Structures are given as structure tokens and as C-alpha cells.
mmCIF file of C-alpha atoms in Angstrom:
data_model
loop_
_atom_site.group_PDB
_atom_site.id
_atom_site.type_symbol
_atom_site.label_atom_id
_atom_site.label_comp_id
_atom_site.label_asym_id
_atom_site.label_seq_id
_atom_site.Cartn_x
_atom_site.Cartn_y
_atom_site.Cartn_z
ATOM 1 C CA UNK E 1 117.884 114.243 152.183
ATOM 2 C CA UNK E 2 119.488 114.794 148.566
ATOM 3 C CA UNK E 3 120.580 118.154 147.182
ATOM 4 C CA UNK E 4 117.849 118.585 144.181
ATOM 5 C CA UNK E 5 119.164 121.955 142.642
ATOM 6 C CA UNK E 6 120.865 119.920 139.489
ATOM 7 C CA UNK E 7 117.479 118.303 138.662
ATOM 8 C CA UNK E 8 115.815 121.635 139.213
ATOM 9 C CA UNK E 9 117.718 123.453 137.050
ATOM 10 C CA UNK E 10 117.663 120.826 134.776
ATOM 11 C CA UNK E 11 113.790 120.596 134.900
ATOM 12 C CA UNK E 12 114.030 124.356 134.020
ATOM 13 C CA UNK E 13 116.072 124.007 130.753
ATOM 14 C CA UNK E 14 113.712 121.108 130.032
ATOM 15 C CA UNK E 15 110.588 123.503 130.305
ATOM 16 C CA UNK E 16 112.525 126.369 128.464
ATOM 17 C CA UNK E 17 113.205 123.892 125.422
ATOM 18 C CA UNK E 18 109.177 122.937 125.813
ATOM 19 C CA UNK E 19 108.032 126.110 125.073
ATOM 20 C CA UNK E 20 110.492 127.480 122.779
ATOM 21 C CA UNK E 21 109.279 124.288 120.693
ATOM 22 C CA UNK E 22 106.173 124.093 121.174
ATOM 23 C CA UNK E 23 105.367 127.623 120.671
ATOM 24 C CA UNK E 24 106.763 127.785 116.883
ATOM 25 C CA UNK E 25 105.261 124.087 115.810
ATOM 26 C CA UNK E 26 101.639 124.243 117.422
ATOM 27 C CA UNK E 27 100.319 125.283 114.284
ATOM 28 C CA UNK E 28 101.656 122.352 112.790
ATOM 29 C CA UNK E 29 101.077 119.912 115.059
ATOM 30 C CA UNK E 30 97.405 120.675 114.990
ATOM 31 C CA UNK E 31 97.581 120.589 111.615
ATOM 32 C CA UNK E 32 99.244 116.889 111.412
ATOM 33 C CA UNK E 33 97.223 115.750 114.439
ATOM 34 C CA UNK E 34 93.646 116.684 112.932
ATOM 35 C CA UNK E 35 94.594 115.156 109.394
ATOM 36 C CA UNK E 36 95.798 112.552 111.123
ATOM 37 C CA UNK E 37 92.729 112.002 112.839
ATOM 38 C CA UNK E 38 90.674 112.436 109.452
ATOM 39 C CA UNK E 39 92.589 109.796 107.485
ATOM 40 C CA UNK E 40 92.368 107.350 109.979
ATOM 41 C CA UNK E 41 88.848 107.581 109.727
ATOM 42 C CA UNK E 42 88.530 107.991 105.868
ATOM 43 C CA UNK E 43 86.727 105.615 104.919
ATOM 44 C CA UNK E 44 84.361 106.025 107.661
ATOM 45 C CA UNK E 45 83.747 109.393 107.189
ATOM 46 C CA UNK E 46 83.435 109.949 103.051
ATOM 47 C CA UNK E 47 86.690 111.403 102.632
ATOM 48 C CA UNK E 48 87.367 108.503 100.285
ATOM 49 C CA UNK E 49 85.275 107.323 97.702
ATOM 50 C CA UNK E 50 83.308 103.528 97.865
ATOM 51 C CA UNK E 51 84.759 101.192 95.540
ATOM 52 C CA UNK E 52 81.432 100.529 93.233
ATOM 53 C CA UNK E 53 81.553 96.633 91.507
ATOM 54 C CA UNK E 54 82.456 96.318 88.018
ATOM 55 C CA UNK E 55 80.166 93.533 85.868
ATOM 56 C CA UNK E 56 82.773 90.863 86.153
ATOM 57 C CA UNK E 57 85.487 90.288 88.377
ATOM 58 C CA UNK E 58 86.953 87.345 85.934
ATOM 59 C CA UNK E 59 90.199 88.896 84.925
ATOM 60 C CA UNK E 60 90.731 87.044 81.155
ATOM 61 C CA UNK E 61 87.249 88.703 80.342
ATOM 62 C CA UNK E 62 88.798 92.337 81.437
ATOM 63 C CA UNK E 63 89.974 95.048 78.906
ATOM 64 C CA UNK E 64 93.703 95.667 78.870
ATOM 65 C CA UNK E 65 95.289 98.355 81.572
ATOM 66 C CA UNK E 66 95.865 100.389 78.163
ATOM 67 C CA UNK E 67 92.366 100.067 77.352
ATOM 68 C CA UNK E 68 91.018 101.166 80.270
ATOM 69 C CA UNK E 69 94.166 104.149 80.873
ATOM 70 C CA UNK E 70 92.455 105.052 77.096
ATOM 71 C CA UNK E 71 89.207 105.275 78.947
ATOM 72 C CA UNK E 72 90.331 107.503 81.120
ATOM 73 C CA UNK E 73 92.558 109.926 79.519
ATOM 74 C CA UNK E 74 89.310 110.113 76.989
ATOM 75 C CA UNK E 75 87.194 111.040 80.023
ATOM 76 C CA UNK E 76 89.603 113.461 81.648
ATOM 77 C CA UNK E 77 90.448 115.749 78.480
ATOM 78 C CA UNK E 78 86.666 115.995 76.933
ATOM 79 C CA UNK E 79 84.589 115.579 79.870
ATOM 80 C CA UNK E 80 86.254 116.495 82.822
ATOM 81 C CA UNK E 81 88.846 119.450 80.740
ATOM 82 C CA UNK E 82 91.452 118.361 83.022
ATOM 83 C CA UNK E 83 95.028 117.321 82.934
ATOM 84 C CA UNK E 84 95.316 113.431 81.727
ATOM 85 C CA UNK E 85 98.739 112.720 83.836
ATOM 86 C CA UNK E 86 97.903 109.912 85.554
ATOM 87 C CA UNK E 87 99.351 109.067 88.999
ATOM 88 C CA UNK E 88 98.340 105.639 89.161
ATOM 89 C CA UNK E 89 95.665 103.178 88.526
ATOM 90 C CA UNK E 90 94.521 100.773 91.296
ATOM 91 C CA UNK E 91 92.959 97.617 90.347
ATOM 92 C CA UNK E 92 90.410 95.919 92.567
ATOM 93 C CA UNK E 93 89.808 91.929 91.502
ATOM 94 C CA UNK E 94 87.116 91.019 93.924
ATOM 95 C CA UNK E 95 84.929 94.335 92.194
ATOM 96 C CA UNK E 96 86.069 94.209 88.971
ATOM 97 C CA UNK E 97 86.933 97.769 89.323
ATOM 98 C CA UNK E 98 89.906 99.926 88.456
ATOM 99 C CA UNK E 99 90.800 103.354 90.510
ATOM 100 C CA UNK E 100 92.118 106.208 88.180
ATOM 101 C CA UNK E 101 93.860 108.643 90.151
ATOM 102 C CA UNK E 102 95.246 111.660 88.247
ATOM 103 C CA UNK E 103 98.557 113.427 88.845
ATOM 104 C CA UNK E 104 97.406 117.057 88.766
ATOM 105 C CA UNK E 105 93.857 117.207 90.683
ATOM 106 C CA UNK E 106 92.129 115.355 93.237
ATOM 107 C CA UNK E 107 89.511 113.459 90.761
ATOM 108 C CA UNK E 108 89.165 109.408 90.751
ATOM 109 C CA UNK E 109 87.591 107.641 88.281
ATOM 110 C CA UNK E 110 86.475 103.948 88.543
ATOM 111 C CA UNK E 111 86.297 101.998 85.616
ATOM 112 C CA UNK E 112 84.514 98.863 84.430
ATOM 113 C CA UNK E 113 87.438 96.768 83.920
ATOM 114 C CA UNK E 114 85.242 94.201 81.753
ATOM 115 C CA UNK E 115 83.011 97.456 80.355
ATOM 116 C CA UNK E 116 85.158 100.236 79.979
ATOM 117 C CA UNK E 117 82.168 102.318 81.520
ATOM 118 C CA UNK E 118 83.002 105.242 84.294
ATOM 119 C CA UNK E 119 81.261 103.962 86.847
ATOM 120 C CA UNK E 120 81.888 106.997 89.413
ATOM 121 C CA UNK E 121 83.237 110.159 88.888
ATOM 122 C CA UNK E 122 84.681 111.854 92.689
ATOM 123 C CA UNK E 123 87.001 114.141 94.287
ATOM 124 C CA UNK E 124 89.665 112.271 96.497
ATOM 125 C CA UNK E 125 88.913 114.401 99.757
ATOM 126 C CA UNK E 126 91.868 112.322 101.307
ATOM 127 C CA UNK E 127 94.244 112.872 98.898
ATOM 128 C CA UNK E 128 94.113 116.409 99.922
ATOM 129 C CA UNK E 129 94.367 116.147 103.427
ATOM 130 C CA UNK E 130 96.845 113.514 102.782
ATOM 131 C CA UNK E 131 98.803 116.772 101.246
ATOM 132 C CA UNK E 132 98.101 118.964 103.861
ATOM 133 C CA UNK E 133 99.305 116.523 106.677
ATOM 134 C CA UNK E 134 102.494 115.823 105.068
ATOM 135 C CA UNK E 135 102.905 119.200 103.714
ATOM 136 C CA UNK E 136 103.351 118.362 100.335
ATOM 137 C CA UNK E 137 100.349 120.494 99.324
ATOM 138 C CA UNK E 138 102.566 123.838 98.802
ATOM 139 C CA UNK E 139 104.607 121.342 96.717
ATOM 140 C CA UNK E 140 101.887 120.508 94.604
ATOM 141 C CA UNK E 141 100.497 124.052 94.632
ATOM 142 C CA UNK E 142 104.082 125.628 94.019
ATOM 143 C CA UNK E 143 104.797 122.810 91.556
ATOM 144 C CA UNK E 144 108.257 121.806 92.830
ATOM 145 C CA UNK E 145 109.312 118.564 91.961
ATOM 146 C CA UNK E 146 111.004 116.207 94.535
ATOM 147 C CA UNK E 147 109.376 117.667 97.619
ATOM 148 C CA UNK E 148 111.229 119.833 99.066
ATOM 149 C CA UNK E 149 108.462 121.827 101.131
ATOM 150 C CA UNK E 150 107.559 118.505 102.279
ATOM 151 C CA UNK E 151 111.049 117.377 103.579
ATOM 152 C CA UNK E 152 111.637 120.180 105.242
ATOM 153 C CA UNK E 153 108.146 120.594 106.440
ATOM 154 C CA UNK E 154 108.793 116.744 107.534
ATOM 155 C CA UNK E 155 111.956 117.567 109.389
ATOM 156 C CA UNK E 156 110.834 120.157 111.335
ATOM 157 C CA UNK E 157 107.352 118.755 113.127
ATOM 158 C CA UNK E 158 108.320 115.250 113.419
ATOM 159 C CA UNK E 159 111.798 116.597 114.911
ATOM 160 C CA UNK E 160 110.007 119.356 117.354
ATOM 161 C CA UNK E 161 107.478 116.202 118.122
ATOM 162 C CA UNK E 162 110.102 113.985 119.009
ATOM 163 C CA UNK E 163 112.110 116.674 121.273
ATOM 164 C CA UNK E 164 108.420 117.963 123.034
ATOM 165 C CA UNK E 165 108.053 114.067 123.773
ATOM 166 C CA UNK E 166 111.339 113.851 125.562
ATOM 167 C CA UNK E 167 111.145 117.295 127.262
ATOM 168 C CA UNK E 168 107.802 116.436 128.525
ATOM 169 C CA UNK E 169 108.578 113.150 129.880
ATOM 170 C CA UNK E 170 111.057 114.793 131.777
ATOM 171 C CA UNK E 171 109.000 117.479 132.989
ATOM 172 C CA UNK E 172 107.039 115.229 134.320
ATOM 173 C CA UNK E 173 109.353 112.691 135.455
ATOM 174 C CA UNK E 174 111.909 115.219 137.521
ATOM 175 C CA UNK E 175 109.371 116.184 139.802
ATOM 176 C CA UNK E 176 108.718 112.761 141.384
ATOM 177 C CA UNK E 177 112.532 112.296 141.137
ATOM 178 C CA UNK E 178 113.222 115.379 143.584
ATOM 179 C CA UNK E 179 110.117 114.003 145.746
ATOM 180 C CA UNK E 180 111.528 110.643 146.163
ATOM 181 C CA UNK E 181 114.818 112.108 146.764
ATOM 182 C CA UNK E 182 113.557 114.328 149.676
ATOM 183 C CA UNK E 183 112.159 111.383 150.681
ATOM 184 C CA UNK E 184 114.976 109.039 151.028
#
């Protein structure tokens, strides 16, 4: 029979760490495990808007991506009374469509790429909880550029997650270690 008090005082540090980590960051992991969960399943449940079909999906028929940004900075100051900074604009060939996603709020157009017609006007539910599970949404709120909520933010869960991995593995690992040693 084999001495266990070194892996039983090391299983205690291992369970001090545990806590002492998991204590501060269970806020945040819930948070990043339950937005997690919801964009996985986007699509599936509404968070994201369908892509609706354009009239054509032959692109030497389609407006030009200047046309259509037109379009949609037209839409977003009169209409909408919104900021016109657009993040980006995602083009969809087998619909015909083109996603307007603006910088400073959560709306999407889609376009007619052959039309020029808003075809649907939405609120990107993901993009939010995008934000909120990488915590770039105080960023955004805050208005910091480069992120630095977010790195931080980014540091500290996936670091505590990484260490509450390892801890817990051993936590569960030392006690069959000190059985089999008994044993033997």
C-alpha cells in the first residue's frame, strides 16, 4: 500500500483553485454557454433572419454593389432614421439577394440585387447575442474602438474555462489514483 497524502493534498489545492474560479466566472460562463447554445441554433430558432429570393439570380443582370449600398443608405437615413455606416454587405447568388448589415444597430436589410427593392426589413437577434457572448456588447454600447472590453472579457472566461477543465479532470482523476494505489 502507497502513501497517498501528496495526491491528497494535491487534490485539495486542485479543489481550492476550482472554486476560487469558478465562483468569480459562473456568471460568465452561463452567459457564454447559453449564447452559445442560441447561436448554434440560430437559424433554427428565428434569431436570424430567412434569406428571401431576389427576381434573378443572373449576376450581369444585377445592379452594381454601389447601387444597391445607395439603396440602402437611402432606406436607413429616411425610413429607418438610423445611422447609414455600413458593416458589411453579404451577397447571396443562388437568391439573388444582398444582406445589408449596418455598423451601429442590429437592422438587416435584403435587397433585390436585380430590383433594388427592400425585400425585408429585420432586427439581427444574433448579432446581439453574438455581442453578448463575446462581450463586445459594452464595447459597442461604451463605443470603444478596438475591443478592449471584449479582450479582456475574452481572456478572462476562456482562461478560467480552460483552468476549471484541468482542475476538474484532476478532481476527478486523483481519487481513482489513491484507490488504485491502496489497491496495489
Amino acid at each position: 500500500m502507497k502513501d497517498n497524502t501528496h495526491i491528497a493534498r494535491q487534490t485539495r489545492l486542485y479543489r481550492k483553485l476550482h472554486k476560487w474560479i469558478a465562483i468569480p466566472l459562473l456568471l460568465f460562463l452561463l452567459i457564454v454557454g447559453i449564447t452559445g447554445l442560441l447561436l448554434g441554433l440560430k437559424k433554427q430558432t428565428g434569431l436570424l433572419p430567412p434569406t428571401l429570393k431576389g427576381t434573378g439570380t443572373n449576376a450581369e443582370k444585377w445592379l452594381s454593389i454601389d447601387s444597391i449600398q445607395s439603396v440602402a443608405v437611402r432606406y436607413a437615413s429616411q425610413t429607418l432614421q438610423k445611422s447609414t455606416a455600413i458593416d458589411r454587405i453579404d451577397i447571396r447568388p443562388a437568391k439573388g439577394t444582398a444582406k445589408i448589415v449596418f455598423a451601429k444597430h442590429f437592422t438587416e436589410l435584403q435587397i433585390d440585387c436585380t430590383t433594388g427593392a427592400v425585400l425585408s426589413v429585420e432586427t439581427r437577434r444574433s448579432d446581439i447575442i453574438e455581442k453578448i457572448h463575446d462581450g463586445s456588447v459594452v464595447d459597442f454600447l461604451v463605443g470603444t474602438d478596438n475591443d478592449p472590453i471584449k479582450v479582456v472579457y475574452t481572456f478572462c472566461t476562456s482562461t478560467g474555462l480552460i483552468l476549471l477543465s484541468l482542475s476538474g479532470f484532476w478532481l476527478w482523476y486523483n481519487p481513482k489514483r489513491m484507490k488504485q494505489r491502496k489497491a496495489s
